[in-house]
Coordinates of C-alpha atoms and ligand atoms in Angstrom, one line a residue:
X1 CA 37.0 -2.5 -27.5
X2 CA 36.5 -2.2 -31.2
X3 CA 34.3 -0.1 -32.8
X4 CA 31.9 -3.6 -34.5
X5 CA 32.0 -4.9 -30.6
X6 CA 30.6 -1.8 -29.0
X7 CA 27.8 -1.4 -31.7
X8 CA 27.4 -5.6 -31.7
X9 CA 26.9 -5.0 -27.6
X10 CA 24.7 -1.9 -28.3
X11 CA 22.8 -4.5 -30.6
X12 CA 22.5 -7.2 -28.8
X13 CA 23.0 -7.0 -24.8
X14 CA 20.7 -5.1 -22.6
X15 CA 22.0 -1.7 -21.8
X16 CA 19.9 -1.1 -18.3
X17 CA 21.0 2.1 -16.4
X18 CA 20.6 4.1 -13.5
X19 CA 17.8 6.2 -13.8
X20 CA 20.1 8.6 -12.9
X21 CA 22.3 8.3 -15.9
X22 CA 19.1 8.9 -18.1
X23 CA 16.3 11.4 -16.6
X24 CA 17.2 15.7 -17.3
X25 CA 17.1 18.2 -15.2
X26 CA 13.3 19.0 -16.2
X27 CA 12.4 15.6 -15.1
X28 CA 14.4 15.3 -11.8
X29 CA 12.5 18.3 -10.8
X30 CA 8.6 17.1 -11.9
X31 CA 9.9 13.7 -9.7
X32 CA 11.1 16.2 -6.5
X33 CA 7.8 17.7 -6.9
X34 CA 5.7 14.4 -7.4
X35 CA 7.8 13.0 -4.3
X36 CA 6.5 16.0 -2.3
X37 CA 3.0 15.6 -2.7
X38 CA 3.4 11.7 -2.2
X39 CA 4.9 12.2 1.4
X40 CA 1.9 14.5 1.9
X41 CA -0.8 12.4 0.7
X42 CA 1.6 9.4 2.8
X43 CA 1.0 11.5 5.8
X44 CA -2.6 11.5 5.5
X45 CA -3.3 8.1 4.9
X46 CA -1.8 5.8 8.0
X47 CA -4.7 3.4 7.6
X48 CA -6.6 2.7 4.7
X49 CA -9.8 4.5 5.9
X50 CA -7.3 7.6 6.4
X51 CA -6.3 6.3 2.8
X52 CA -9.3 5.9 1.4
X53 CA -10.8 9.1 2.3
X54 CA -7.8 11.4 1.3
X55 CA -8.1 9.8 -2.2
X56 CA -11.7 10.5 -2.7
X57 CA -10.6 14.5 -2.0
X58 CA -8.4 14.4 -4.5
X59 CA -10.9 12.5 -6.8
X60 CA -13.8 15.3 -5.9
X61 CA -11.4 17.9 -6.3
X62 CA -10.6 16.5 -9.9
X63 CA -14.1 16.5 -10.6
X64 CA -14.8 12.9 -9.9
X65 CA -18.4 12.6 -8.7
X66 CA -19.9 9.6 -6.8
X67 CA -21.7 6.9 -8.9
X68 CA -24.7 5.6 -8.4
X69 CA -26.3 2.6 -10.2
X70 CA -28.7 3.6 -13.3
X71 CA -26.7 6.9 -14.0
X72 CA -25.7 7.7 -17.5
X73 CA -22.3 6.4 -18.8
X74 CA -20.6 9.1 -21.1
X75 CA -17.2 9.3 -22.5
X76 CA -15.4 11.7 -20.3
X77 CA -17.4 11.5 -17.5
X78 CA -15.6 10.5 -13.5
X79 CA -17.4 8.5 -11.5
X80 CA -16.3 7.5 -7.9
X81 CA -17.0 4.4 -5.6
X82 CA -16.4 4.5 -2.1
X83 CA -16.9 0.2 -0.7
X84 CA -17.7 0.9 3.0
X85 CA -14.9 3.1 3.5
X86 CA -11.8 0.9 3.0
X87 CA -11.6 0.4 -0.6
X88 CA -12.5 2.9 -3.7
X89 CA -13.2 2.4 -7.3
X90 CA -12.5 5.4 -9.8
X91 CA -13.5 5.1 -13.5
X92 CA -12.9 7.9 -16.5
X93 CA -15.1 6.9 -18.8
X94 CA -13.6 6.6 -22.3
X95 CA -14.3 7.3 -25.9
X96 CA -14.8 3.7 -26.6
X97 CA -17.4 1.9 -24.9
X98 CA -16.3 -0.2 -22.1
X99 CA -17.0 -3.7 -24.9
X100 CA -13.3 -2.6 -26.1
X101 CA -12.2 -3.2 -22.5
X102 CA -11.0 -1.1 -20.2
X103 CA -7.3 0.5 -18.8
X104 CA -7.4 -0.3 -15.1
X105 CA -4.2 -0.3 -12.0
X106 CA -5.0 -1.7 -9.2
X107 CA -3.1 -1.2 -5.7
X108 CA -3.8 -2.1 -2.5
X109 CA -4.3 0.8 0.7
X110 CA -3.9 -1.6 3.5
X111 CA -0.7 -2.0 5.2
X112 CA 0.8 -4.2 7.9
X113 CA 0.2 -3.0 11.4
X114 CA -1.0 -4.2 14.8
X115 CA -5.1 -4.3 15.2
X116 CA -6.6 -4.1 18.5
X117 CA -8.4 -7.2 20.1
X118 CA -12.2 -7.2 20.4
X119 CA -11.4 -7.0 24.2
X120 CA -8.3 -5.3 24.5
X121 CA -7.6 -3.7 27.8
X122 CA -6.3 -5.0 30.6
X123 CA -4.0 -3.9 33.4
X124 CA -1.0 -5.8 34.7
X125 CA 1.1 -5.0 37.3
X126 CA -0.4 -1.8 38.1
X127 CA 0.3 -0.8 34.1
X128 CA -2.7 -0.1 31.4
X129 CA -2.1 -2.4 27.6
X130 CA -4.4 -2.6 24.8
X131 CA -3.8 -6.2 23.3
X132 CA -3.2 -6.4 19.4
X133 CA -3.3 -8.9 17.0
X134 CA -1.1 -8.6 14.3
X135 CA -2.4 -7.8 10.6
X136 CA -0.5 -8.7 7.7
X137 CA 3.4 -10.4 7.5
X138 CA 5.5 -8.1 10.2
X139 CA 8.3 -9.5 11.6
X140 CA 7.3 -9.0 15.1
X141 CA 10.9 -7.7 16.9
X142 CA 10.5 -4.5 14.5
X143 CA 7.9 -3.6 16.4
X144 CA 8.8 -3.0 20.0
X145 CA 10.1 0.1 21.6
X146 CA 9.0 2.2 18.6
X147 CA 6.4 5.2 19.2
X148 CA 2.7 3.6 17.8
X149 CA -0.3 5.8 16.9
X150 CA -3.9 4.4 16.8
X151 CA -6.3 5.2 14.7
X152 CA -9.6 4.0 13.2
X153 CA -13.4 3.3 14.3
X154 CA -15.7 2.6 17.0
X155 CA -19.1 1.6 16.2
X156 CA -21.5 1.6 18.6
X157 CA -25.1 0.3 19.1
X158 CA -26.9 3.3 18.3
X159 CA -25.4 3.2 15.2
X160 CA -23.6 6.1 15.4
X161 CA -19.7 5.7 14.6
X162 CA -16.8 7.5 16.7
X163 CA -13.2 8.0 15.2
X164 CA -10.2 7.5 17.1
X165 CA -7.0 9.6 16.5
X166 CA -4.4 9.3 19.2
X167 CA -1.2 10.2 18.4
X168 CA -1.1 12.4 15.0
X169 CA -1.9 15.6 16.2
X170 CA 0.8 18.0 17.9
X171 CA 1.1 17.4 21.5
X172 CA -1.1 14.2 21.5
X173 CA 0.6 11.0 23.6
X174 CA 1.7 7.6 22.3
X175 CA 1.8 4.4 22.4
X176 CA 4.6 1.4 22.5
X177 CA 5.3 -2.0 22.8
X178 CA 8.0 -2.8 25.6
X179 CA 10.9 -5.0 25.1
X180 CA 13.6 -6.9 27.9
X181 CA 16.7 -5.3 28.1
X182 CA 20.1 -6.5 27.3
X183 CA 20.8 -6.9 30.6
X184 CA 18.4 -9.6 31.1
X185 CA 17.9 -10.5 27.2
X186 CA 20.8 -13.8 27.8
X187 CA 17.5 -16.4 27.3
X188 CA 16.3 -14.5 24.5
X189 CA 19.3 -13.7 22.6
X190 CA 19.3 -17.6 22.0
X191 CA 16.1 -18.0 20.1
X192 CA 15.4 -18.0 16.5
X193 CA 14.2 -14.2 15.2
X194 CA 11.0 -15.3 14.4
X195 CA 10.0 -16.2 18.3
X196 CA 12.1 -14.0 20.5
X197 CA 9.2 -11.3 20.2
X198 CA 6.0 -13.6 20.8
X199 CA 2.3 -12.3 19.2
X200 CA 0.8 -12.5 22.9
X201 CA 3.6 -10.1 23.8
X202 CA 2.7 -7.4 21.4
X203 CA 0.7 -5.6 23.9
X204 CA 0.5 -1.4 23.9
X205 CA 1.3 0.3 26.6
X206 CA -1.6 2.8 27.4
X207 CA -1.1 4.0 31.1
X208 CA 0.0 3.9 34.9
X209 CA -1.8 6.7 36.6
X210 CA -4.4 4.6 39.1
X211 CA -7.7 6.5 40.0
X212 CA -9.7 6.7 43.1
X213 CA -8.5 5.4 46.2
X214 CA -5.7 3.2 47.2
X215 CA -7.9 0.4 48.8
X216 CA -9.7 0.2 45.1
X217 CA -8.5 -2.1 42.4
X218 CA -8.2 -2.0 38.8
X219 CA -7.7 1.7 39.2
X220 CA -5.4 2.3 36.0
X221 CA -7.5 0.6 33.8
X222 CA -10.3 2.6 35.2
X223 CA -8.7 5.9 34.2
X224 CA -7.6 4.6 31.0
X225 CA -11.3 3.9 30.6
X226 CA -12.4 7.2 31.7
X227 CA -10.2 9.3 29.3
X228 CA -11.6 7.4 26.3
X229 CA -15.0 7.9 27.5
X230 CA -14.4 11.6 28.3
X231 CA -13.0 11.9 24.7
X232 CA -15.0 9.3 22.4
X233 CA -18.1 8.4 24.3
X234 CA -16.6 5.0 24.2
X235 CA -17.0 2.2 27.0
X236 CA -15.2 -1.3 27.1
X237 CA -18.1 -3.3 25.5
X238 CA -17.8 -0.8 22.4
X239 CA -14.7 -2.3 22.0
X240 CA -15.8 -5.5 20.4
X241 CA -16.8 -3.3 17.9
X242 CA -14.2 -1.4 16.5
X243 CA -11.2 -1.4 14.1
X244 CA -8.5 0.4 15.9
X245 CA -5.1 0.3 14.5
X246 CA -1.6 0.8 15.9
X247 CA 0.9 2.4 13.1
X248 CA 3.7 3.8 13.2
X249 CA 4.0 7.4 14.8
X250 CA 6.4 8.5 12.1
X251 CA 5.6 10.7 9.2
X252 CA 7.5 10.6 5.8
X253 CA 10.8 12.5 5.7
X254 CA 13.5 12.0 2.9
X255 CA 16.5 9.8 3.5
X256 CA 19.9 9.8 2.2
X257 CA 22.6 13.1 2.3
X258 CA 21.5 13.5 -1.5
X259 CA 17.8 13.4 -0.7
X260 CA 17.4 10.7 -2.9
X261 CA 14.9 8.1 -1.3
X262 CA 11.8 8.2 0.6
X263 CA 11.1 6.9 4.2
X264 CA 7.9 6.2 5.9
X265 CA 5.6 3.4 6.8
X266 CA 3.1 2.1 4.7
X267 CA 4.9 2.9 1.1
X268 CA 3.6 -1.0 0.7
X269 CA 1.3 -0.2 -1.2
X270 CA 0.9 3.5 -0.9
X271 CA 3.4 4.0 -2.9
X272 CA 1.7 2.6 -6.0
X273 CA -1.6 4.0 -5.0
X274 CA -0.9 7.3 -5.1
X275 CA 1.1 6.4 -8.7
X276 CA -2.1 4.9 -10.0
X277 CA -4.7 7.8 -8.1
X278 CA -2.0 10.2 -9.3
X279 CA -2.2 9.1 -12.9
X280 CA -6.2 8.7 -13.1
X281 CA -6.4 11.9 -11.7
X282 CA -4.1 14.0 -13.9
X283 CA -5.7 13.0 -17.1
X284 CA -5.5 16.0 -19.3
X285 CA -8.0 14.3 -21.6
X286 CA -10.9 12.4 -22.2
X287 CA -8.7 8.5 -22.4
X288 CA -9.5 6.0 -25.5
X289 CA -10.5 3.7 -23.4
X290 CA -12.3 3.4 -20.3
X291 CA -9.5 4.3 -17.5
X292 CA -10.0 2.7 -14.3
X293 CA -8.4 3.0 -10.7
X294 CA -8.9 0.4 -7.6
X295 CA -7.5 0.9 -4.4
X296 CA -8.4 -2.2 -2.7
X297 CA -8.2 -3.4 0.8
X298 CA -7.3 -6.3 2.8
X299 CA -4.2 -7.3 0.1
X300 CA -2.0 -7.9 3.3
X301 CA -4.5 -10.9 4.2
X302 CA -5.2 -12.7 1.0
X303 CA -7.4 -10.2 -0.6
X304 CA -10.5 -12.1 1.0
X305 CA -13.5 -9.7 2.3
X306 CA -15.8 -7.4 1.4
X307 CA -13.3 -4.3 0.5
X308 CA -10.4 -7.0 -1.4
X309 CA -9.8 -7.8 -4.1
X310 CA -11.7 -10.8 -4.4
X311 CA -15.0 -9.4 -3.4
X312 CA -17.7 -8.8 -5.8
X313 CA -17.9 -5.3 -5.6
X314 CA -15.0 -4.4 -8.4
X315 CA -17.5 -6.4 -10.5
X316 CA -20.7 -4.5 -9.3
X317 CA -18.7 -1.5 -10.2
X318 CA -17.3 -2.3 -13.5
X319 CA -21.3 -4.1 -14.3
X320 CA -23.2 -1.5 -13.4
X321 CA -20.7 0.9 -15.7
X322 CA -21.0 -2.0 -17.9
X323 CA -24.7 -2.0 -18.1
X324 CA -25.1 1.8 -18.5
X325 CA -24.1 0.9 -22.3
X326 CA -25.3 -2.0 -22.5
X327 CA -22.4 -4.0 -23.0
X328 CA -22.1 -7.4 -20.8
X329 CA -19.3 -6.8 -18.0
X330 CA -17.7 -10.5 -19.5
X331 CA -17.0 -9.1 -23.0
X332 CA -15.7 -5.8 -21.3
X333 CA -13.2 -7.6 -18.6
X334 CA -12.3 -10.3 -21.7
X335 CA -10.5 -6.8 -23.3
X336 CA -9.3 -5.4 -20.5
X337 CA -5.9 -4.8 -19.3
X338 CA -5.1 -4.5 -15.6
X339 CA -1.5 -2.9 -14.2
X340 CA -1.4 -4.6 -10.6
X341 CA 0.6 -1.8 -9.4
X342 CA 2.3 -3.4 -5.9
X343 CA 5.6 -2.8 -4.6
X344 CA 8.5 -5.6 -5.2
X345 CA 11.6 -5.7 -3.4
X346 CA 14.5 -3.5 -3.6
X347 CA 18.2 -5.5 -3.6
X348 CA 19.6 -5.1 -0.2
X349 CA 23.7 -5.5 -0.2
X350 CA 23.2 -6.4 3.4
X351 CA 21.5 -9.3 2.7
X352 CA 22.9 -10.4 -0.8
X353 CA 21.8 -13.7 -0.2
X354 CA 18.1 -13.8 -0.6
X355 CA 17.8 -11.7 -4.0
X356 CA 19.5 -13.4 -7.4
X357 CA 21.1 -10.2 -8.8
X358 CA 20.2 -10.8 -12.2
X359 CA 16.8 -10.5 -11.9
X360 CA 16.0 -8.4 -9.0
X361 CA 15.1 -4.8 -8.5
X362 CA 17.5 -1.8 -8.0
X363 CA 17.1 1.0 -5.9
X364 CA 16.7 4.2 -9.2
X365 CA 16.3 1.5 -11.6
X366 CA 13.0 2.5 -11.9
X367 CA 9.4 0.9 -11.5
X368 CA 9.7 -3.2 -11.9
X369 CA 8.1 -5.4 -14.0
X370 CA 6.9 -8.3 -12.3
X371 CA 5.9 -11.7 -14.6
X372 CA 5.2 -13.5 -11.8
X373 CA 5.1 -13.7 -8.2
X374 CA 4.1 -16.6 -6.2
X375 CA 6.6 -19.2 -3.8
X376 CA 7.9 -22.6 -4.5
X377 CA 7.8 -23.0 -8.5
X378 CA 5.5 -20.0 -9.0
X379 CA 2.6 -21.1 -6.8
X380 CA -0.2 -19.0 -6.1
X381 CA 1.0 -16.6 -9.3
X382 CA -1.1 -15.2 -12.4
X383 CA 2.2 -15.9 -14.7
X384 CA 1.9 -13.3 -16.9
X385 CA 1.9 -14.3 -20.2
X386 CA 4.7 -13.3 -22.6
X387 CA 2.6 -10.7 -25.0
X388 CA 1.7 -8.9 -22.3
X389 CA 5.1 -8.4 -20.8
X390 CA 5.7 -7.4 -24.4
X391 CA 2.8 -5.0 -25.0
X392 CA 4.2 -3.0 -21.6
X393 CA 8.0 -3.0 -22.2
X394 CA 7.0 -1.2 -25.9
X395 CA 4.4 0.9 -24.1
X396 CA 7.2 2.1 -21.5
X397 CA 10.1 1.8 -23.9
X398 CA 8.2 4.3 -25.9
X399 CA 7.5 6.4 -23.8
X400 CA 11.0 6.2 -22.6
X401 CA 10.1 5.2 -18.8
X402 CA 12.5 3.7 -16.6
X403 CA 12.3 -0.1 -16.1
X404 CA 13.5 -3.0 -14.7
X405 CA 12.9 -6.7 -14.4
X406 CA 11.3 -7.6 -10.9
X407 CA 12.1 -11.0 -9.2
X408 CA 11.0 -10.8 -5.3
X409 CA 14.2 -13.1 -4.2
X410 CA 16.0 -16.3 -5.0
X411 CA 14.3 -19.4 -6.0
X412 CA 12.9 -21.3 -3.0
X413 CA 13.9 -18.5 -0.7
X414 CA 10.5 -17.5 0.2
X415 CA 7.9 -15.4 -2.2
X416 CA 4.8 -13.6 -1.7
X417 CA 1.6 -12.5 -3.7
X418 CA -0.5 -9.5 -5.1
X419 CA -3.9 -8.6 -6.5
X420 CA -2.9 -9.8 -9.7
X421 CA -3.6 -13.1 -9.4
X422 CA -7.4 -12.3 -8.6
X423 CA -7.7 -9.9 -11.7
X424 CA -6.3 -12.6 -13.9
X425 CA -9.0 -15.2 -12.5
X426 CA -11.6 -12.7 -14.1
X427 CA -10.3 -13.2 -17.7
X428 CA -8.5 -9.6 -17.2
X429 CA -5.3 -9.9 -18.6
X430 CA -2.8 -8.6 -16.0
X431 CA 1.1 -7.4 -15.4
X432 CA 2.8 -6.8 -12.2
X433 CA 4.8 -3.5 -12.1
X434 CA 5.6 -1.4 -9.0
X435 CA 8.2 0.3 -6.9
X436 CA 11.3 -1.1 -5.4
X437 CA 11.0 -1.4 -1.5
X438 CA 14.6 -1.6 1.2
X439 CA 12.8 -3.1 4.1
X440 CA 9.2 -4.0 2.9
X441 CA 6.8 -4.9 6.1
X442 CA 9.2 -2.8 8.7
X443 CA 7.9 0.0 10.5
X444 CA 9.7 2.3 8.4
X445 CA 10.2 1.3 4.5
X446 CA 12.7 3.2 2.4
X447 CA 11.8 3.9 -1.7
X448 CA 13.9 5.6 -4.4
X449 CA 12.3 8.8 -5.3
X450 CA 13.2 8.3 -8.7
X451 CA 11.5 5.3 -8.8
X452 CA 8.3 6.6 -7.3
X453 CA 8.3 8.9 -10.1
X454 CA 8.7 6.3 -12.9
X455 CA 6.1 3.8 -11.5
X456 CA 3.8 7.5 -11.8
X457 CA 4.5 7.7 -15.3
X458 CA 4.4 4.1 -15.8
X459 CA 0.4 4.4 -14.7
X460 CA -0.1 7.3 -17.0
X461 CA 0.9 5.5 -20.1
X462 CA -0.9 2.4 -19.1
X463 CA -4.4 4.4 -18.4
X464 CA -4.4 7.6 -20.9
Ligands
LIG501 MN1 1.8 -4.9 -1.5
LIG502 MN1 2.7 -6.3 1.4

């Protein structure tokens, strides 16, 4: 190639890399480190009350302090909200008052999983199962013969609340959902994927030791009964009101011979939460503007309820902050710029089919920029508009982060959404950017480490 083509190419052509082929030493070591305390905090946070409770330790052990309408607003103070326990709102307040707008991310601490029934136990057969109902897009055959933990709550009528933990600790038993073996799978080999494993059939296996006498009946359930009330004070009516949640009994562990990727469950949209926690947190100064991080809840179902993104209470929040300087929360959102920091998927050889290769996301390409989600023609996406694509690609090109285009699939070949869409609707302007996922939804989700890192630094430049 002549010299004039090279620089013409150099020019003129985009010159994307491997993260690999650009990051030094010093760096690859800050990411090992950053992956480190990721799978830690990962660990921790298997549902997002686990979640959202491990974040607000890490807030109060920054120095963030709980917020409480009609307290003073100062540049450089840290305020914390915690929405009943699913969702949190962080806000470091900047020099500028909040009617220049403010710096937010926004992620999402929910993750797919299987919730238990309001009236869940029953026993077939002489065997004990909890039934679920699934929350959020799983494909249900990943699902089956895999060890299951359960936690969450059980609120009961005297107002008191009991948490569940079964599985997690060291010695503690799990659950599973069974499945037909091939021996007898000939019927179900033949149906489609999507209906081999049923909903109704996603039921957890709890127990088979009967109770009592042999004349008695319902004796497994019984004893199944009679553990939980021996350990939680719980009895089958307090079911019917309780969130109890069957996750994955894996913790994160590294994948690959070179160490080079992250496995675990629930990196959708952990992943990004930690990046955008991470990056609030680790604010070595008081930021120009107001720098704000929300960890919402309930993404996986449309963002409706109380604790998503579509409830009022990021408003309240940001308002109340908002009124503390007198400055009407429309004029502060109108300046605003919100990072909806959600995972996007990874290109997947195996299935080179789905993705269009020029525009989707590589494994160690680093964190991807996402103009728009959506399905069939964009629907259902906030479209971001060309300036702001602009304003981030200089932001991260400056700061010499590693970026990619994000495109979740082919045209027509399916699609999905985020929080952004609802954070545009409040006249915030708003980007999608987040990390590359292998296997988003499964059980166990696979992440570049280098890309975990990026999306981290991605955050920092968008909030200091
Ligand atoms: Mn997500
Ligand atoms: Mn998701």
């Amino acid at each position: 190639m002549s010299d004039e083509i090279k620089e013409l190419k150099k020019k003129l052509l985009s010159g994307r890399k491997n993260g690999y082929d650009r990051l030094n030493p010093a760096e690859l070591g800050m990411m090992e480190e950053y992956c480190r305390d990721y799978m830690a905090f990962l660990d921790r946070s298997k549902t997002e009350r686990m979640c959202a409770r491990e974040a607000i330790r890490l807030a109060q052990a920054a120095g963030y302090q709980p917020y409480s309408r009609g307290m003073e607003v100062r540049p450089g103070d840290k305020f914390y909200v915690c929405n009943r326990g699913k969702s949190v709102l962080l806000a470091h307040v900047g020099r500028q008052p909040l009617s220049e707008g403010a710096q937010i991310v926004a992620a999402h601490i929910d993750s797919p999983r299987l919730d238990l029934k309001p009236n869940p136990l029953y026993e077939e057969s002489e065997m004990a199962f909890f039934k679920t109902h699934y929350y959020g897009g799983i494909r249900k055959y990943q699902w089956v013969t895999i060890p299951l933990e359960l936690h969450g709550v059980v609120a009961k009528t005297d107002g008191s609340v009991v948490e569940v933990n079964i599985g997690s600790d060291p010695g503690d038993p799990r659950l599973v959902i069974t499945d037909l073996l091939p021996h007898l799978g000939q019927e179900q080999n033949k149906k489609p994927l999507g209906e081999a494993v049923p909903g109704e059939s996603l039921n957890l296996l709890v127990g088979s030791r009967p109770i009592g006498d042999e004349e008695d009946s319902g004796r497994v359930k019984l004893g199944v009964m009679q553990l939980l009330y021996e350990k939680y004070g719980i009895t089958e009516d307090d079911f019917t009101s309780a969130e109890l949640e069957a996750v994955p009994a894996s913790n994160a562990c590294e994948i690959g011979l070179d160490r080079s990727m992250l496995g675990g469950y629930g990196h959708d949209d952990r992943v990004c939460a930690y990046a955008a926690l991470r990056a609030l947190l680790d604010l070595n100064q008081t930021p120009e503007r107001t720098a704000v991080c929300v960890l919402a809840d309930k993404e996986e179902i449309g963002s409706d309820g109380v604790t998503g993104m579509q409830s009022a209470a990021f408003d309240t929040f940001m308002e109340d902050l908002c009124q503390a300087q007198n400055v009407p929360v429309r004029a502060c959102f109108e300046q605003s710029f919100c990072l909806s920091a959600d995972v996007t998927a990874a290109y997947d050889p195996d299935y080179a089919d789905v993705y269009e290769k020029r525009n989707a996301a590589f494994i160690n390409y680093g964190v991807g920029l996402c103009k728009y989600t959506g399905a069939r023609g964009k629907s259902g996406a906030s479209d971001a508009d060309a300036e702001t694509v602009a304003y981030i690609r200089a932001l991260f090109d400056e700061a010499g982060i590693v970026w990619q285009i994000a495109e979740l699939g082919k045209v027509d070949a399916g699609g999905g959404g985020t929080v952004a869409v609802y954070m545009a609707n409040r006249n915030i302007t708003t980007l999608d950017a987040g990390v590359p996922v292998l296997s988003m939804h499964a059980p166990f989700e696979v992440v570049g480490k280098l890309d975990c890192y990026e999306t981290y630094r991605g955050m920092q430049m968008v909030l200091q």
